[in-house]
């Protein structure tokens, strides 16, 4: 699995998280977790992982963040596989 950079970045209202899957691997659950830079979980978004590009839209309106840098991680079956950063620029 490859976690791609969110787009757009920076974002203001919504952004898209994408995961590239070269070869599907059996798994029970997968999600994108959004964290502040202190490691506090702010959102957890389920994502389906099929071969190809898999996307999930993150809508800021459900969360009240201050502008700044946040982290997001791909978690599969309880293991963090990759983490990237994004900028919320309200």
N, CA, C and O atoms as a Tinker XYZ file with bonds, in Angstrom:
   360  protein
     1  N      0.841000   -1.180000    0.000000    73     2
     2  CA     0.000000    0.000000    0.000000    64     1     3
     3  C      0.883000    1.239000    0.000000    63     2     4     5
     4  O      1.920000    1.273000    0.661000    81     3
     5  N      0.462000    2.264000   -0.750000    73     3     6
     6  CA     1.175000    3.534000   -0.764000    64     5     7
     7  C      0.186000    4.648000   -0.458000    63     6     8     9
     8  O     -0.775000    4.853000   -1.201000    81     7
     9  N      0.418000    5.365000    0.628000    73     7    10
    10  CA    -0.397000    6.519000    0.975000    64     9    11
    11  C      0.103000    7.703000    0.155000    63    10    12    13
    12  O      1.280000    8.057000    0.222000    81    11
    13  N     -0.786000    8.309000   -0.614000    73    11    14
    14  CA    -0.418000    9.436000   -1.465000    64    13    15
    15  C     -0.659000   10.750000   -0.721000    63    14    16    17
    16  O     -1.373000   10.785000    0.281000    81    15
    17  N     -0.057000   11.828000   -1.223000    73    15    18
    18  CA    -0.270000   13.142000   -0.613000    64    17    19
    19  C     -1.716000   13.565000   -0.852000    63    18    20    21
    20  O     -2.253000   13.401000   -1.947000    81    19
    21  N     -2.334000   14.109000    0.188000    73    19    22
    22  CA    -3.709000   14.585000    0.032000    64    21    23
    23  C     -3.754000   15.709000   -1.006000    63    22    24    25
    24  O     -2.755000   16.382000   -1.262000    81    23
    25  N     -4.942000   15.894000   -1.598000    73    23    26
    26  CA    -5.108000   16.979000   -2.563000    64    25    27
    27  C     -6.505000   17.551000   -2.439000    63    26    28    29
    28  O     -7.451000   16.774000   -2.314000    81    27
    29  N     -6.696000   18.875000   -2.465000    73    27    30
    30  CA    -5.613000   19.854000   -2.491000    64    29    31
    31  C     -4.896000   19.935000   -1.148000    63    30    32    33
    32  O     -5.423000   19.508000   -0.120000    81    31
    33  N     -3.717000   20.476000   -1.173000    73    31    34
    34  CA    -2.923000   20.699000    0.032000    64    33    35
    35  C     -2.053000   21.925000   -0.220000    63    34    36    37
    36  O     -1.176000   21.892000   -1.083000    81    35
    37  N     -2.283000   23.005000    0.522000    73    35    38
    38  CA    -3.189000   23.181000    1.656000    64    37    39
    39  C     -4.658000   23.103000    1.209000    63    38    40    41
    40  O     -4.978000   23.259000    0.030000    81    39
    41  N     -5.546000   22.855000    2.197000    73    39    42
    42  CA    -6.978000   22.788000    1.915000    64    41    43
    43  C     -7.723000   23.694000    2.876000    63    42    44    45
    44  O     -7.199000   24.093000    3.916000    81    43
    45  N     -8.983000   24.017000    2.498000    73    43    46
    46  CA    -9.787000   24.824000    3.407000    64    45    47
    47  C    -11.088000   24.133000    3.789000    63    46    48    49
    48  O    -11.417000   24.102000    4.975000    81    47
    49  N    -11.835000   23.585000    2.860000    73    47    50
    50  CA   -13.105000   22.947000    3.209000    64    49    51
    51  C    -13.050000   21.431000    3.134000    63    50    52    53
    52  O    -13.607000   20.745000    3.991000    81    51
    53  N    -12.389000   20.909000    2.124000    73    51    54
    54  CA   -12.319000   19.456000    1.963000    64    53    55
    55  C    -11.022000   19.094000    1.257000    63    54    56    57
    56  O    -10.434000   19.905000    0.541000    81    55
    57  N    -10.592000   17.860000    1.476000    73    55    58
    58  CA    -9.412000   17.339000    0.804000    64    57    59
    59  C     -9.643000   15.856000    0.548000    63    58    60    61
    60  O    -10.526000   15.250000    1.155000    81    59
    61  N     -8.864000   15.277000   -0.338000    73    59    62
    62  CA    -9.011000   13.865000   -0.690000    64    61    63
    63  C     -7.755000   13.116000   -0.267000    63    62    64    65
    64  O     -6.637000   13.519000   -0.585000    81    63
    65  N     -7.962000   12.013000    0.462000    73    63    66
    66  CA    -6.876000   11.095000    0.794000    64    65    67
    67  C     -6.939000    9.952000   -0.209000    63    66    68    69
    68  O     -8.027000    9.484000   -0.547000    81    67
    69  N     -5.785000    9.497000   -0.687000    73    67    70
    70  CA    -5.746000    8.416000   -1.665000    64    69    71
    71  C     -4.678000    7.400000   -1.280000    63    70    72    73
    72  O     -3.620000    7.744000   -0.752000    81    71
    73  N     -4.990000    6.139000   -1.561000    73    71    74
    74  CA    -4.067000    5.035000   -1.308000    64    73    75
    75  C     -3.952000    4.229000   -2.594000    63    74    76    77
    76  O     -4.958000    3.816000   -3.171000    81    75
    77  N     -2.715000    4.008000   -3.039000    73    75    78
    78  CA    -2.472000    3.169000   -4.215000    64    77    79
    79  C     -2.222000    1.743000   -3.746000    63    78    80    81
    80  O     -1.404000    1.501000   -2.858000    81    79
    81  N     -2.936000    0.805000   -4.354000    73    79    82
    82  CA    -2.768000   -0.610000   -4.033000    64    81    83
    83  C     -2.284000   -1.313000   -5.297000    63    82    84    85
    84  O     -3.009000   -1.404000   -6.288000    81    83
    85  N     -1.049000   -1.807000   -5.249000    73    83    86
    86  CA    -0.487000   -2.536000   -6.393000    64    85    87
    87  C     -1.025000   -3.966000   -6.439000    63    86    88    89
    88  O     -1.421000   -4.471000   -7.490000    81    87
    89  N     -1.026000   -4.593000   -5.276000    73    87    90
    90  CA    -1.458000   -5.988000   -5.170000    64    89    91
    91  C     -2.308000   -6.106000   -3.908000    63    90    92    93
    92  O     -1.787000   -5.950000   -2.803000    81    91
    93  N     -3.604000   -6.379000   -4.049000    73    91    94
    94  CA    -4.467000   -6.460000   -2.867000    64    93    95
    95  C     -3.988000   -7.529000   -1.888000    63    94    96    97
    96  O     -3.572000   -8.618000   -2.283000    81    95
    97  N     -4.058000   -7.191000   -0.607000    73    95    98
    98  CA    -3.707000   -8.113000    0.469000    64    97    99
    99  C     -4.931000   -8.245000    1.360000    63    98   100   101
   100  O     -5.601000   -7.253000    1.648000    81    99
   101  N     -5.224000   -9.445000    1.792000    73    99   102
   102  CA    -6.380000   -9.667000    2.662000    64   101   103
   103  C     -6.219000   -8.870000    3.957000    63   102   104   105
   104  O     -5.164000   -8.897000    4.590000    81   103
   105  N     -7.277000   -8.165000    4.337000    73   103   106
   106  CA    -7.263000   -7.402000    5.587000    64   105   107
   107  C     -8.693000   -7.299000    6.118000    63   106   108   109
   108  O     -9.660000   -7.477000    5.378000    81   107
   109  N     -8.803000   -7.008000    7.406000    73   107   110
   110  CA   -10.120000   -6.894000    8.040000    64   109   111
   111  C    -10.622000   -5.460000    8.047000    63   110   112   113
   112  O    -11.797000   -5.215000    7.775000    81   111
   113  N     -9.745000   -4.508000    8.356000    73   111   114
   114  CA   -10.181000   -3.114000    8.379000    64   113   115
   115  C     -9.048000   -2.199000    7.947000    63   114   116   117
   116  O     -7.869000   -2.480000    8.166000    81   115
   117  N     -9.442000   -1.097000    7.328000    73   115   118
   118  CA    -8.475000   -0.083000    6.910000    64   117   119
   119  C     -9.130000    1.279000    7.078000    63   118   120   121
   120  O    -10.315000    1.453000    6.795000    81   119
   121  N     -8.351000    2.228000    7.535000    73   119   122
   122  CA    -8.874000    3.577000    7.673000    64   121   123
   123  C     -7.741000    4.589000    7.621000    63   122   124   125
   124  O     -6.567000    4.255000    7.785000    81   123
   125  N     -8.134000    5.840000    7.386000    73   123   126
   126  CA    -7.231000    6.978000    7.472000    64   125   127
   127  C     -7.540000    7.656000    8.797000    63   126   128   129
   128  O     -8.699000    7.947000    9.089000    81   127
   129  N     -6.522000    7.907000    9.594000    73   127   130
   130  CA    -6.703000    8.618000   10.857000    64   129   131
   131  C     -6.039000    9.988000   10.723000    63   130   132   133
   132  O     -4.919000   10.105000   10.224000    81   131
   133  N     -6.754000   11.028000   11.181000    73   131   134
   134  CA    -6.242000   12.399000   11.169000    64   133   135
   135  C     -5.845000   12.756000   12.592000    63   134   136   137
   136  O     -6.612000   12.551000   13.534000    81   135
   137  N     -4.631000   13.297000   12.739000    73   135   138
   138  CA    -4.078000   13.610000   14.060000    64   137   139
   139  C     -3.563000   15.040000   14.101000    63   138   140   141
   140  O     -3.129000   15.587000   13.087000    81   139
   141  N     -3.617000   15.644000   15.302000    73   139   142
   142  CA    -2.890000   16.901000   15.453000    64   141   143
   143  C     -1.424000   16.540000   15.695000    63   142   144   145
   144  O     -1.093000   15.363000   15.837000    81   143
   145  N     -0.557000   17.528000   15.742000    73   143   146
   146  CA     0.873000   17.227000   15.847000    64   145   147
   147  C      1.296000   16.770000   17.235000    63   146   148   149
   148  O      2.455000   16.408000   17.443000    81   147
   149  N      0.364000   16.782000   18.189000    73   147   150
   150  CA     0.629000   16.202000   19.507000    64   149   151
   151  C      0.190000   14.736000   19.553000    63   150   152   153
   152  O      0.353000   14.067000   20.574000    81   151
   153  N     -0.370000   14.238000   18.440000    73   151   154
   154  CA    -0.774000   12.845000   18.356000    64   153   155
   155  C     -2.209000   12.568000   18.749000    63   154   156   157
   156  O     -2.608000   11.406000   18.819000    81   155
   157  N     -3.005000   13.607000   19.011000    73   155   158
   158  CA    -4.413000   13.420000   19.371000    64   157   159
   159  C     -5.219000   13.086000   18.121000    63   158   160   161
   160  O     -5.153000   13.800000   17.120000    81   159
   161  N     -5.985000   11.990000   18.187000    73   159   162
   162  CA    -6.807000   11.584000   17.048000    64   161   163
   163  C     -7.996000   12.524000   16.910000    63   162   164   165
   164  O     -8.728000   12.765000   17.869000    81   163
   165  N     -8.178000   13.055000   15.692000    73   163   166
   166  CA    -9.256000   13.995000   15.418000    64   165   167
   167  C    -10.347000   13.401000   14.542000    63   166   168   169
   168  O    -11.502000   13.818000   14.625000    81   167
   169  N     -9.999000   12.439000   13.709000    73   167   170
   170  CA   -10.975000   11.808000   12.818000    64   169   171
   171  C    -10.453000   10.446000   12.396000    63   170   172   173
   172  O     -9.246000   10.207000   12.342000    81   171
   173  N    -11.402000    9.554000   12.098000    73   171   174
   174  CA   -11.078000    8.207000   11.611000    64   173   175
   175  C    -12.019000    7.919000   10.451000    63   174   176   177
   176  O    -13.236000    7.868000   10.630000    81   175
   177  N    -11.452000    7.731000    9.253000    73   175   178
   178  CA   -12.245000    7.565000    8.041000    64   177   179
   179  C    -12.015000    6.183000    7.444000    63   178   180   181
   180  O    -10.902000    5.885000    7.011000    81   179
   181  N    -13.035000    5.334000    7.412000    73   179   182
   182  CA   -12.874000    4.024000    6.776000    64   181   183
   183  C    -12.542000    4.193000    5.290000    63   182   184   185
   184  O    -13.041000    5.107000    4.633000    81   183
   185  N    -11.701000    3.309000    4.773000    73   183   186
   186  CA   -11.359000    3.338000    3.350000    64   185   187
   187  C    -11.332000    1.912000    2.826000    63   186   188   189
   188  O    -10.815000    1.006000    3.479000    81   187
   189  N    -11.897000    1.723000    1.636000    73   187   190
   190  CA   -11.870000    0.431000    0.964000    64   189   191
   191  C    -10.573000    0.338000    0.170000    63   190   192   193
   192  O    -10.206000    1.280000   -0.533000    81   191
   193  N     -9.880000   -0.789000    0.279000    73   191   194
   194  CA    -8.595000   -0.948000   -0.408000    64   193   195
   195  C     -8.687000   -2.045000   -1.461000    63   194   196   197
   196  O     -8.499000   -3.227000   -1.171000    81   195
   197  N     -8.978000   -1.630000   -2.687000    73   195   198
   198  CA    -8.978000   -2.523000   -3.833000    64   197   199
   199  C     -7.774000   -2.181000   -4.700000    63   198   200   201
   200  O     -7.144000   -1.141000   -4.504000    81   199
   201  N     -7.449000   -3.046000   -5.656000    73   199   202
   202  CA    -6.323000   -2.765000   -6.537000    64   201   203
   203  C     -6.576000   -1.466000   -7.292000    63   202   204   205
   204  O     -7.678000   -1.235000   -7.790000    81   203
   205  N     -5.552000   -0.619000   -7.375000    73   203   206
   206  CA    -5.672000    0.670000   -8.040000    64   205   207
   207  C     -5.621000    1.799000   -7.025000    63   206   208   209
   208  O     -5.028000    1.661000   -5.955000    81   207
   209  N     -6.250000    2.917000   -7.372000    73   207   210
   210  CA    -6.283000    4.090000   -6.496000    64   209   211
   211  C     -7.605000    4.094000   -5.734000    63   210   212   213
   212  O     -8.675000    3.991000   -6.335000    81   211
   213  N     -7.526000    4.212000   -4.417000    73   211   214
   214  CA    -8.700000    4.242000   -3.547000    64   213   215
   215  C     -8.713000    5.583000   -2.835000    63   214   216   217
   216  O     -7.702000    6.003000   -2.273000    81   215
   217  N     -9.868000    6.263000   -2.858000    73   215   218
   218  CA    -9.939000    7.609000   -2.296000    64   217   219
   219  C    -11.051000    7.727000   -1.265000    63   218   220   221
   220  O    -12.050000    7.009000   -1.309000    81   219
   221  N    -10.846000    8.654000   -0.335000    73   219   222
   222  CA   -11.871000    9.025000    0.632000    64   221   223
   223  C    -11.783000   10.537000    0.813000    63   222   224   225
   224  O    -10.694000   11.098000    0.927000    81   223
   225  N    -12.951000   11.190000    0.838000    73   223   226
   226  CA   -13.012000   12.644000    0.991000    64   225   227
   227  C    -13.095000   12.981000    2.473000    63   226   228   229
   228  O    -13.874000   12.392000    3.222000    81   227
   229  N    -12.285000   13.931000    2.869000    73   227   230
   230  CA   -12.286000   14.430000    4.239000    64   229   231
   231  C    -12.897000   15.818000    4.214000    63   230   232   233
   232  O    -12.354000   16.727000    3.587000    81   231
   233  N    -14.027000   15.988000    4.896000    73   231   234
   234  CA   -14.764000   17.245000    4.917000    64   233   235
   235  C    -14.516000   17.952000    6.234000    63   234   236   237
   236  O    -14.912000   17.464000    7.292000    81   235
   237  N    -13.866000   19.095000    6.171000    73   235   238
   238  CA   -13.510000   19.846000    7.374000    64   237   239
   239  C    -14.728000   20.221000    8.210000    63   238   240   241
   240  O    -14.598000   20.347000    9.428000    81   239
   241  N    -15.888000   20.403000    7.623000    73   239   242
   242  CA   -17.052000   20.917000    8.337000    64   241   243
   243  C    -17.440000   20.067000    9.544000    63   242   244   245
   244  O    -18.129000   20.556000   10.439000    81   243
   245  N    -17.021000   18.830000    9.588000    73   243   246
   246  CA   -17.374000   17.963000   10.719000    64   245   247
   247  C    -16.437000   18.142000   11.903000    63   246   248   249
   248  O    -16.674000   17.571000   12.967000    81   247
   249  N    -15.389000   18.919000   11.736000    73   247   250
   250  CA   -14.385000   19.089000   12.782000    64   249   251
   251  C    -14.013000   20.558000   12.890000    63   250   252   253
   252  O    -14.043000   21.284000   11.896000    81   251
   253  N    -13.668000   20.994000   14.073000    73   251   254
   254  CA   -13.347000   22.408000   14.300000    64   253   255
   255  C    -11.857000   22.544000   14.632000    63   254   256   257
   256  O    -11.467000   22.550000   15.800000    81   255
   257  N    -11.040000   22.652000   13.594000    73   255   258
   258  CA    -9.601000   22.765000   13.788000    64   257   259
   259  C     -9.158000   24.198000   13.592000    63   258   260   261
   260  O     -9.832000   24.990000   12.934000    81   259
   261  N     -8.038000   24.511000   14.161000    73   259   262
   262  CA    -7.401000   25.794000   13.884000    64   261   263
   263  C     -6.473000   25.597000   12.687000    63   262   264   265
   264  O     -5.985000   24.490000   12.464000    81   263
   265  N     -6.224000   26.649000   11.919000    73   263   266
   266  CA    -5.311000   26.514000   10.793000    64   265   267
   267  C     -3.946000   26.005000   11.266000    63   266   268   269
   268  O     -3.483000   26.352000   12.353000    81   267
   269  N     -3.320000   25.185000   10.440000    73   267   270
   270  CA    -2.004000   24.668000   10.786000    64   269   271
   271  C     -1.724000   23.344000   10.109000    63   270   272   273
   272  O     -2.413000   22.951000    9.167000    81   271
   273  N     -0.704000   22.662000   10.600000    73   271   274
   274  CA    -0.261000   21.392000   10.038000    64   273   275
   275  C     -0.837000   20.238000   10.845000    63   274   276   277
   276  O     -0.846000   20.268000   12.075000    81   275
   277  N     -1.316000   19.223000   10.137000    73   275   278
   278  CA    -1.890000   18.024000   10.746000    64   277   279
   279  C     -1.263000   16.803000   10.084000    63   278   280   281
   280  O     -0.737000   16.887000    8.975000    81   279
   281  N     -1.324000   15.684000   10.768000    73   279   282
   282  CA    -0.816000   14.428000   10.219000    64   281   283
   283  C     -1.994000   13.541000    9.846000    63   282   284   285
   284  O     -3.077000   13.653000   10.421000    81   283
   285  N     -1.774000   12.665000    8.886000    73   283   286
   286  CA    -2.767000   11.630000    8.580000    64   285   287
   287  C     -2.017000   10.343000    8.281000    63   286   288   289
   288  O     -0.944000   10.346000    7.677000    81   287
   289  N     -2.617000    9.236000    8.726000    73   287   290
   290  CA    -1.952000    7.936000    8.617000    64   289   291
   291  C     -2.875000    6.913000    7.988000    63   290   292   293
   292  O     -4.093000    6.966000    8.157000    81   291
   293  N     -2.280000    5.982000    7.259000    73   291   294
   294  CA    -2.989000    4.805000    6.778000    64   293   295
   295  C     -2.804000    3.709000    7.814000    63   294   296   297
   296  O     -1.678000    3.334000    8.142000    81   295
   297  N     -3.922000    3.196000    8.329000    73   295   298
   298  CA    -3.889000    2.138000    9.336000    64   297   299
   299  C     -4.618000    0.926000    8.765000    63   298   300   301
   300  O     -5.778000    1.026000    8.367000    81   299
   301  N     -3.936000   -0.219000    8.726000    73   299   302
   302  CA    -4.528000   -1.459000    8.227000    64   301   303
   303  C     -4.386000   -2.514000    9.310000    63   302   304   305
   304  O     -3.283000   -2.814000    9.767000    81   303
   305  N     -5.518000   -3.069000    9.712000    73   303   306
   306  CA    -5.552000   -4.094000   10.765000    64   305   307
   307  C     -4.750000   -3.677000   11.997000    63   306   308   309
   308  O     -3.997000   -4.467000   12.567000    81   307
   309  N     -4.932000   -2.417000   12.391000    73   307   310
   310  CA    -4.315000   -1.929000   13.621000    64   309   311
   311  C     -2.874000   -1.473000   13.497000    63   310   312   313
   312  O     -2.297000   -1.007000   14.480000    81   311
   313  N     -2.279000   -1.591000   12.329000    73   311   314
   314  CA    -0.886000   -1.180000   12.141000    64   313   315
   315  C     -0.806000    0.083000   11.286000    63   314   316   317
   316  O     -1.397000    0.156000   10.209000    81   315
   317  N     -0.069000    1.071000   11.779000    73   315   318
   318  CA     0.167000    2.287000   10.995000    64   317   319
   319  C      1.191000    1.945000    9.917000    63   318   320   321
   320  O      2.324000    1.572000   10.222000    81   319
   321  N      0.784000    2.074000    8.647000    73   319   322
   322  CA     1.678000    1.721000    7.548000    64   321   323
   323  C      2.449000    2.924000    7.008000    63   322   324   325
   324  O      3.590000    2.789000    6.566000    81   323
   325  N      1.821000    4.096000    7.047000    73   323   326
   326  CA     2.493000    5.280000    6.514000    64   325   327
   327  C      1.796000    6.522000    7.058000    63   326   328   329
   328  O      0.592000    6.504000    7.314000    81   327
   329  N      2.557000    7.595000    7.233000    73   327   330
   330  CA     2.026000    8.861000    7.740000    64   329   331
   331  C      2.544000   10.004000    6.880000    63   330   332   333
   332  O      3.706000   10.010000    6.472000    81   331
   333  N      1.679000   10.966000    6.608000    73   331   334
   334  CA     2.050000   12.175000    5.868000    64   333   335
   335  C      1.483000   13.382000    6.615000    63   334   336   337
   336  O      0.719000   13.237000    7.569000    81   335
   337  N      1.872000   14.570000    6.162000    73   335   338
   338  CA     1.355000   15.795000    6.762000    64   337   339
   339  C      0.550000   16.582000    5.741000    63   338   340   341
   340  O      0.769000   16.480000    4.534000    81   339
   341  N     -0.395000   17.374000    6.261000    73   339   342
   342  CA    -1.215000   18.240000    5.424000    64   341   343
   343  C     -1.385000   19.568000    6.143000    63   342   344   345
   344  O     -1.173000   19.668000    7.351000    81   343
   345  N     -1.769000   20.584000    5.385000    73   343   346
   346  CA    -1.944000   21.920000    5.942000    64   345   347
   347  C     -3.397000   22.337000    5.779000    63   346   348   349
   348  O     -3.944000   22.329000    4.676000    81   347
   349  N     -4.014000   22.704000    6.906000    73   347   350
   350  CA    -5.355000   23.277000    6.887000    64   349   351
   351  C     -5.189000   24.785000    6.934000    63   350   352   353
   352  O     -4.656000   25.324000    7.904000    81   351
   353  N     -5.645000   25.473000    5.887000    73   351   354
   354  CA    -5.449000   26.920000    5.774000    64   353   355
   355  C     -6.798000   27.592000    5.609000    63   354   356   357
   356  O     -7.173000   27.977000    4.501000    81   355
   357  N     -7.522000   27.734000    6.694000    73   355   358
   358  CA    -8.869000   28.308000    6.673000    64   357   359
   359  C     -8.828000   29.735000    6.218000    63   358   360
   360  O     -9.869000   30.387000    6.136000    81   359
